[in-house]
CSV table of C-alpha atoms (C1' of nucleotides) in Angstrom, one decimal:
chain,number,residue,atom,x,y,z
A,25,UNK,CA,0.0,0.0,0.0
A,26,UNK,CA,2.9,2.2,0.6
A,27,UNK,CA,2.8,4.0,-3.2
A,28,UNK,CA,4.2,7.2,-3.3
A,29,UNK,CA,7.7,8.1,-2.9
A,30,UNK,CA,10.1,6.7,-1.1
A,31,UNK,CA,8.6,7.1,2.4
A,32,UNK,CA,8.7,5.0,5.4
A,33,UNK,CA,5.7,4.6,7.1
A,34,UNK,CA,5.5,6.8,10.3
A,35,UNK,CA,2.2,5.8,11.5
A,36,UNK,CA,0.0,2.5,10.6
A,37,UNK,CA,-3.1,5.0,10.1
A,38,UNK,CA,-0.8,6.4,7.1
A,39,UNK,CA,-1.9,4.2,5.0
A,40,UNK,CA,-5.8,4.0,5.5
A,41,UNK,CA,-8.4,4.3,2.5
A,42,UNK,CA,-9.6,7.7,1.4
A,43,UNK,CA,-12.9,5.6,1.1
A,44,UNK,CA,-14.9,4.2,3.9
A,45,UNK,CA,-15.0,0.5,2.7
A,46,UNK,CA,-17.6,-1.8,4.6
A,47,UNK,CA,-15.3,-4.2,6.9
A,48,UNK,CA,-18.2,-6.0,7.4
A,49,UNK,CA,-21.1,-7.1,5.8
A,50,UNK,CA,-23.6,-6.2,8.8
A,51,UNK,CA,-23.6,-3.2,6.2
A,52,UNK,CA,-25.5,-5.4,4.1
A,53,UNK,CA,-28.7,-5.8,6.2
A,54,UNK,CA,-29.6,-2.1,8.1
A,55,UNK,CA,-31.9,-3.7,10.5
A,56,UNK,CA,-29.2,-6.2,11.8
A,57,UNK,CA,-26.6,-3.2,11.8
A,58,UNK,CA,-29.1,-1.5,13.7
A,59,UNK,CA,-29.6,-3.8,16.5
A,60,UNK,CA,-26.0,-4.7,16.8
A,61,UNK,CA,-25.4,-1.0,17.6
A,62,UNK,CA,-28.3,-0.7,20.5
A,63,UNK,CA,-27.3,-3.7,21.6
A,64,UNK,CA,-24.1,-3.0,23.0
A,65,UNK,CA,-23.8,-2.8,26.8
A,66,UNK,CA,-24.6,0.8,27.7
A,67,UNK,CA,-26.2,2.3,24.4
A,68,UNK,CA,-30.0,1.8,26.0
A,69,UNK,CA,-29.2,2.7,29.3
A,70,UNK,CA,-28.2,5.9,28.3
A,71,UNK,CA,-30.8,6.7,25.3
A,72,UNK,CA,-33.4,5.6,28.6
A,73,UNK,CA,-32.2,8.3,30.5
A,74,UNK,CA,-32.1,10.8,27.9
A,75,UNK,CA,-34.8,10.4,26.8
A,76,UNK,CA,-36.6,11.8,29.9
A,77,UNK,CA,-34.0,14.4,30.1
A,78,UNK,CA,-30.7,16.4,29.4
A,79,UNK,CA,-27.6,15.0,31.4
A,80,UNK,CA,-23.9,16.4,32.2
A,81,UNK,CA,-21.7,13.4,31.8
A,82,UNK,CA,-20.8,13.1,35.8
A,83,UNK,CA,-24.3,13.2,36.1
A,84,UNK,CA,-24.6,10.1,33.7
A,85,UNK,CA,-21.4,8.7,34.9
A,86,UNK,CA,-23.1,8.5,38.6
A,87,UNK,CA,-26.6,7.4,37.1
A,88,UNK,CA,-25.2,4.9,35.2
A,89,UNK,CA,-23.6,2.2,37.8
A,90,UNK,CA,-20.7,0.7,36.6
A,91,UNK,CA,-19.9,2.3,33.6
A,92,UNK,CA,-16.3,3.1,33.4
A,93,UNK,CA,-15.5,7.0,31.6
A,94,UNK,CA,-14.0,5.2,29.0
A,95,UNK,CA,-17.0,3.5,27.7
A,96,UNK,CA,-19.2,6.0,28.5
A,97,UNK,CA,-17.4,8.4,26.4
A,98,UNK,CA,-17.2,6.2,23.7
A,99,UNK,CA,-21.0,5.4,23.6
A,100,UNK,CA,-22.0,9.0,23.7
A,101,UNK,CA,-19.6,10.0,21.0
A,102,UNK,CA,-21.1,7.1,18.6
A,103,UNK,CA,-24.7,8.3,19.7
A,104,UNK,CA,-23.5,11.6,18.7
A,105,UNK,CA,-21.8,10.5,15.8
A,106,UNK,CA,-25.3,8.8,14.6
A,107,UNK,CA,-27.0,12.0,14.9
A,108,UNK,CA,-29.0,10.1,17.8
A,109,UNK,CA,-28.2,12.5,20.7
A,110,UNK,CA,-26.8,16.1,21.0
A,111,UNK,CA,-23.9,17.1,22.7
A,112,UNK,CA,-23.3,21.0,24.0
A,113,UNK,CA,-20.3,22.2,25.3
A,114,UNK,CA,-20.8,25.3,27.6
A,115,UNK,CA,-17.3,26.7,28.1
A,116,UNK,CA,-17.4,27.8,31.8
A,117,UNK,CA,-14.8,27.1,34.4
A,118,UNK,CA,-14.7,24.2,35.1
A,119,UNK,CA,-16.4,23.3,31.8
A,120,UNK,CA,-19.8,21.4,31.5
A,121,UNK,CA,-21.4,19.5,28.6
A,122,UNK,CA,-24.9,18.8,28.0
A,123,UNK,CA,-26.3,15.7,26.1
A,124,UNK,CA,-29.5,15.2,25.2
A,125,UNK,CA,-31.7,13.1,22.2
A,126,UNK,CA,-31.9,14.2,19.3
A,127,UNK,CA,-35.0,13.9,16.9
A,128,UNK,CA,-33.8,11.1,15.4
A,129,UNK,CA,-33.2,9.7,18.8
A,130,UNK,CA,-36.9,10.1,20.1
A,131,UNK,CA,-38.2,9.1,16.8
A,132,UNK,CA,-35.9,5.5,17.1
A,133,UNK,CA,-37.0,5.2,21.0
A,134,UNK,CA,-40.8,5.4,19.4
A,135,UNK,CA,-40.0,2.7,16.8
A,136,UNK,CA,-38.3,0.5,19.4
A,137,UNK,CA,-41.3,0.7,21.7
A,138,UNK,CA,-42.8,-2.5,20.6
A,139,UNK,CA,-40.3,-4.6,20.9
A,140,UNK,CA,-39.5,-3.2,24.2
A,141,UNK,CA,-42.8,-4.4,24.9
A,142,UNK,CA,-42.3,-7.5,23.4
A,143,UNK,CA,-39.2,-8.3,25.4
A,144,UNK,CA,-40.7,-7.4,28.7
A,145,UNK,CA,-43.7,-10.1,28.2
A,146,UNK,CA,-41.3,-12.1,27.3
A,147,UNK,CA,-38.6,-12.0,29.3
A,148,UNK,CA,-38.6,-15.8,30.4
A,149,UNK,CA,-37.7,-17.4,27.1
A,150,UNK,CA,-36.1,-15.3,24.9
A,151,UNK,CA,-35.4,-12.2,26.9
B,27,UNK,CA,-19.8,-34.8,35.1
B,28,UNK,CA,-17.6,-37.4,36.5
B,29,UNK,CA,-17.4,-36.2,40.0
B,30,UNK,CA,-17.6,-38.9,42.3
B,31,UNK,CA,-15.0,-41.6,42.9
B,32,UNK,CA,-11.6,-39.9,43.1
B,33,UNK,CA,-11.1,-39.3,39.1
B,34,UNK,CA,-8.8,-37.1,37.8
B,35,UNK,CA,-10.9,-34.6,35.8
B,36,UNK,CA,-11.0,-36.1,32.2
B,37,UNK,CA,-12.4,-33.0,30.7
B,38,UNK,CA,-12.2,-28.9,31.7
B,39,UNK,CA,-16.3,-29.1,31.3
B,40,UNK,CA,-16.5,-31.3,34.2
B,41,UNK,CA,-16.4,-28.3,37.0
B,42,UNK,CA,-19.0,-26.1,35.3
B,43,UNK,CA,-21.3,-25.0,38.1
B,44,UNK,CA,-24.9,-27.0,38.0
B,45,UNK,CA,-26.8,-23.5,38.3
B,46,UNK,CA,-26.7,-21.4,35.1
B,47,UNK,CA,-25.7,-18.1,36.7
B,48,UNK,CA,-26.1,-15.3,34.4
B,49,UNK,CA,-22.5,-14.3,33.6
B,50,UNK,CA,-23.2,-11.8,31.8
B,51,UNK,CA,-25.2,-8.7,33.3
B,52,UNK,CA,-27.1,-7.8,30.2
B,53,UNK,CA,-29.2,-10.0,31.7
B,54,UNK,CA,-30.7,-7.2,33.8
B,55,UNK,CA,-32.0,-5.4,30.9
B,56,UNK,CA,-34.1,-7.7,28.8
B,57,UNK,CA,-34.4,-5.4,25.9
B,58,UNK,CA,-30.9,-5.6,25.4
B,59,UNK,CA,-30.9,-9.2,25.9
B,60,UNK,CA,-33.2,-9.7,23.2
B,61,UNK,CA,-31.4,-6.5,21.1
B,62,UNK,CA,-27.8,-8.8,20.9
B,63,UNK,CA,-29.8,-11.8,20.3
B,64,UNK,CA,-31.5,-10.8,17.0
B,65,UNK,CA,-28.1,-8.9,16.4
B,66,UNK,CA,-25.7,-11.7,15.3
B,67,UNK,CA,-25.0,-12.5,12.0
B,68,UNK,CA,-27.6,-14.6,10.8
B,69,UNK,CA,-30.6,-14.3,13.6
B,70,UNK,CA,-33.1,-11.9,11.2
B,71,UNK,CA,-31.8,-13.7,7.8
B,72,UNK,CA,-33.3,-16.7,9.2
B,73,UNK,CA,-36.0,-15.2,10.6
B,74,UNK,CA,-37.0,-13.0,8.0
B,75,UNK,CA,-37.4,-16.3,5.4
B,76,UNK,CA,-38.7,-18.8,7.6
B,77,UNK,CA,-41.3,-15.6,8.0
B,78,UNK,CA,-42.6,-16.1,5.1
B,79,UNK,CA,-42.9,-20.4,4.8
B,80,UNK,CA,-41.2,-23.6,6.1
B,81,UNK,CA,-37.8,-25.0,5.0
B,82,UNK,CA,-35.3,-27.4,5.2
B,83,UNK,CA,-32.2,-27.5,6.2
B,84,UNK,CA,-29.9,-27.5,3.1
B,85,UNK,CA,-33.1,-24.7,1.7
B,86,UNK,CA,-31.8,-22.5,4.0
B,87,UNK,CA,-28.4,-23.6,3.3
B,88,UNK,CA,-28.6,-22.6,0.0
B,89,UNK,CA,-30.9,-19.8,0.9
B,90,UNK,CA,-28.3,-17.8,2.8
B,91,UNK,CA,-25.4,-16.7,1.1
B,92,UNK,CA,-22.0,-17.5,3.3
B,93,UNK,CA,-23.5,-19.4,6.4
B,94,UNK,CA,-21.5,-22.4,7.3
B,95,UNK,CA,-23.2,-25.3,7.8
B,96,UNK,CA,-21.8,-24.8,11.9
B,97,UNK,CA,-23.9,-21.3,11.8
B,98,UNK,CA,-26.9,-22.2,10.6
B,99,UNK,CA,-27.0,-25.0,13.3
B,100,UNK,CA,-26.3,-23.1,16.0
B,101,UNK,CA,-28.5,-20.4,15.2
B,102,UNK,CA,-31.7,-22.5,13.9
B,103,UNK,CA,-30.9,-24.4,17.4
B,104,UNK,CA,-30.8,-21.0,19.7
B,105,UNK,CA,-33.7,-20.0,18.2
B,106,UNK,CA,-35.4,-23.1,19.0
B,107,UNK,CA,-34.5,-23.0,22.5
B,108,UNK,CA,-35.6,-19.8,22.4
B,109,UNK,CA,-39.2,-21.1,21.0
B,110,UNK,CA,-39.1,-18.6,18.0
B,111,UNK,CA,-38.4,-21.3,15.6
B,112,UNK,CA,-40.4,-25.1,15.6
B,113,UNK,CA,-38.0,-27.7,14.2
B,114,UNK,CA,-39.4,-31.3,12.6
B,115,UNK,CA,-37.8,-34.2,11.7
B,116,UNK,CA,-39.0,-36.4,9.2
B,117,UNK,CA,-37.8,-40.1,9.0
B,118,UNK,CA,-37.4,-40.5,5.7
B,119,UNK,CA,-34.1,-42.0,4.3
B,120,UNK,CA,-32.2,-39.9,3.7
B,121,UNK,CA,-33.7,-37.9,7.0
B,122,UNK,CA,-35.3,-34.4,6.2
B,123,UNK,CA,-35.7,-31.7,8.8
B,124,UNK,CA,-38.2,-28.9,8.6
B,125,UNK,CA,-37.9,-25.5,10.6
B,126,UNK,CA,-41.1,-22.9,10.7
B,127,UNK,CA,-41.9,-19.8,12.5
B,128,UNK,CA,-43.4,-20.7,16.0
B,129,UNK,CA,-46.5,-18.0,17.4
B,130,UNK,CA,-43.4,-16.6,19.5
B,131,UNK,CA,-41.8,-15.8,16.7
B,132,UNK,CA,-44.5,-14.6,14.6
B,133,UNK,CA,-45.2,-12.4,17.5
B,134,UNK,CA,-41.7,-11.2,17.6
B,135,UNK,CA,-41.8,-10.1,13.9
B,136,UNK,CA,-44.1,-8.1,14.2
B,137,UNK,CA,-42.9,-6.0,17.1
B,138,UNK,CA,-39.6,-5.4,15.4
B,139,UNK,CA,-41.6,-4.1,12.3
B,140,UNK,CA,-41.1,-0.3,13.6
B,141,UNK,CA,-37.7,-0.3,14.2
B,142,UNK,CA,-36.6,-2.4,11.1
B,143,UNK,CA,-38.8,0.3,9.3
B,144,UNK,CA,-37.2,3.2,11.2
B,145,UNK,CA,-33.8,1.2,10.1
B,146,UNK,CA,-34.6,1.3,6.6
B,147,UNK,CA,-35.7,4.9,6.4
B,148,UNK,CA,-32.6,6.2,8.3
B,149,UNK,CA,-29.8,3.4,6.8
B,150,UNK,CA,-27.5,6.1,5.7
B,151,UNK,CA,-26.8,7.4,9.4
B,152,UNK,CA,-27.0,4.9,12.2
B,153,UNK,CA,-28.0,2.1,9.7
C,14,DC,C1',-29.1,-34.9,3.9
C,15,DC,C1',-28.2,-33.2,8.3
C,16,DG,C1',-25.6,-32.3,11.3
C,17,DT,C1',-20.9,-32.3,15.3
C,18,DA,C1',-16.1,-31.5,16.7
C,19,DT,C1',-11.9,-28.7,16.7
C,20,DC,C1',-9.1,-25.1,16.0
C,21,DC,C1',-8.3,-20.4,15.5
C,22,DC,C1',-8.6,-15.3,15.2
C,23,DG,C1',-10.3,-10.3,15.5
C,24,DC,C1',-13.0,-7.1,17.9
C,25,DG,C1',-16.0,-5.3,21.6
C,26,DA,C1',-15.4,-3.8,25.9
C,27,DG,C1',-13.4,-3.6,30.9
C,28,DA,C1',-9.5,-1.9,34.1
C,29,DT,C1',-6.4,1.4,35.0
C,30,DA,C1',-3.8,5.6,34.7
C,31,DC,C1',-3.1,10.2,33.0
C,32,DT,C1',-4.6,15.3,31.2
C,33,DG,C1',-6.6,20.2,29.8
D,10,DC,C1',-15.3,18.4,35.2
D,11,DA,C1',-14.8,16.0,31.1
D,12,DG,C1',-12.4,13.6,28.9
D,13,DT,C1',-7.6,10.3,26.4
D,14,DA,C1',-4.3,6.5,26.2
D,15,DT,C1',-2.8,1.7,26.8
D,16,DC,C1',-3.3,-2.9,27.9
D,17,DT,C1',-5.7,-7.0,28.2
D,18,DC,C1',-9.1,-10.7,27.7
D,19,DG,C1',-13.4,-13.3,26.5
D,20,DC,C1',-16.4,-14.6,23.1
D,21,DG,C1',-18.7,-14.4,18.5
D,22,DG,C1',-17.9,-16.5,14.6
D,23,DG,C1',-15.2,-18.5,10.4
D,24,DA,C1',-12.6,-22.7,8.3
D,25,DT,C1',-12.2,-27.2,8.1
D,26,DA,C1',-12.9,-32.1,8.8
D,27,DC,C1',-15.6,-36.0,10.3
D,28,DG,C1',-20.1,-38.9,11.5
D,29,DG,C1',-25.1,-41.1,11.3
DNA sequence: CCGTATCCCGCGAGATACTG
DNA sequence: CAGTATCTCGCGGGATACGG
């Protein structure tokens, strides 16, 4: 992949495609891709919370009990990246940062309603 | 499950405790239980065509572009267990095994509706 | 035709420590 | 307060080969 010049590579990222290639073909079915991403371990917790209302992120990071700062982090910043939930920085001293759903984000919780449903009622078996 | 006598443990298996204790705590939200469930690779595939009529084995074999025959197993047999999925054997020679969509299942299918739609309509963000 | 049995590997995600 | 940076490990899942 080198190409160009005569260059050694400084940094493995170097090399990475202009083009966002599909690694994986979840791509191939968006329903599956869907569910993969709120099924990860904190992604519902923290679209449950807000969606009732905005939270800092210490306030999530006490709410949510045993989530480390990495992961929470990381899980808001996808959410964000999704366009699923908001994220404000007001630049006080010491800073603060405000997340909240967006309208996608309420519109997805709607849509996942009847599943939720379904999972609660059946909780037993397949839960 | 040798145990008794004073047998040197033939197989690492044999210590496994008797009670299934949840290892994992997605247990506590069933949602998300049931989110990662449908989320591997070829839950809703399966689902999605034995939705719409019965089929055997190597059907679905053929059916599903990639699954290895180790896949398809274990993921007709979760579902089973899980009740979403009815398997029959016939005892024919050679043997032929039928899988349908149990009520469960049916059920199921129809409560994901919204969000597979919601999945379709927003594919090209969080898809 | 309908599976099981092994081996192996990458990635999601947790623990821990450090920073503007 | 609101994050990054590393390291590590378990498990989902693929390849392959064999069995009733």
């Amino acid at each position: 992949m080198s190409t160009a010049h005569t260059g050694v590579p400084t940094s493995p990222a170097e090399h990475a495609l202009p083009v966002p290639v599909p690694s994986e073909e979840y791509e191939r079915c968006p329903v599956t891709g869907l569910l993969r991403r709120l099924g990860d371990k904190w992604t519902l917790v923290l679209l449950s919370l807000l969606a009732r209302r905005p939270y800092r992120f210490n306030e999530l990071h006490r709410a949510v009990e045993g989530i480390s700062q990495r992961m929470l982090t990381r899980t808001l910043r996808t959410l964000e990246a999704d366009g699923l939930v908001e994220r404000e920085v007001f630049p006080t001293v010491p800073p603060s940062v405000e997340y909240r759903l967006a309208p996608p984000g309420v519109s997805l919780m709607r849509s996942l309603s009847p599943l939720a449903t379904w999972a609660v009622e059946h909780a037993r078996r397949a839960g």
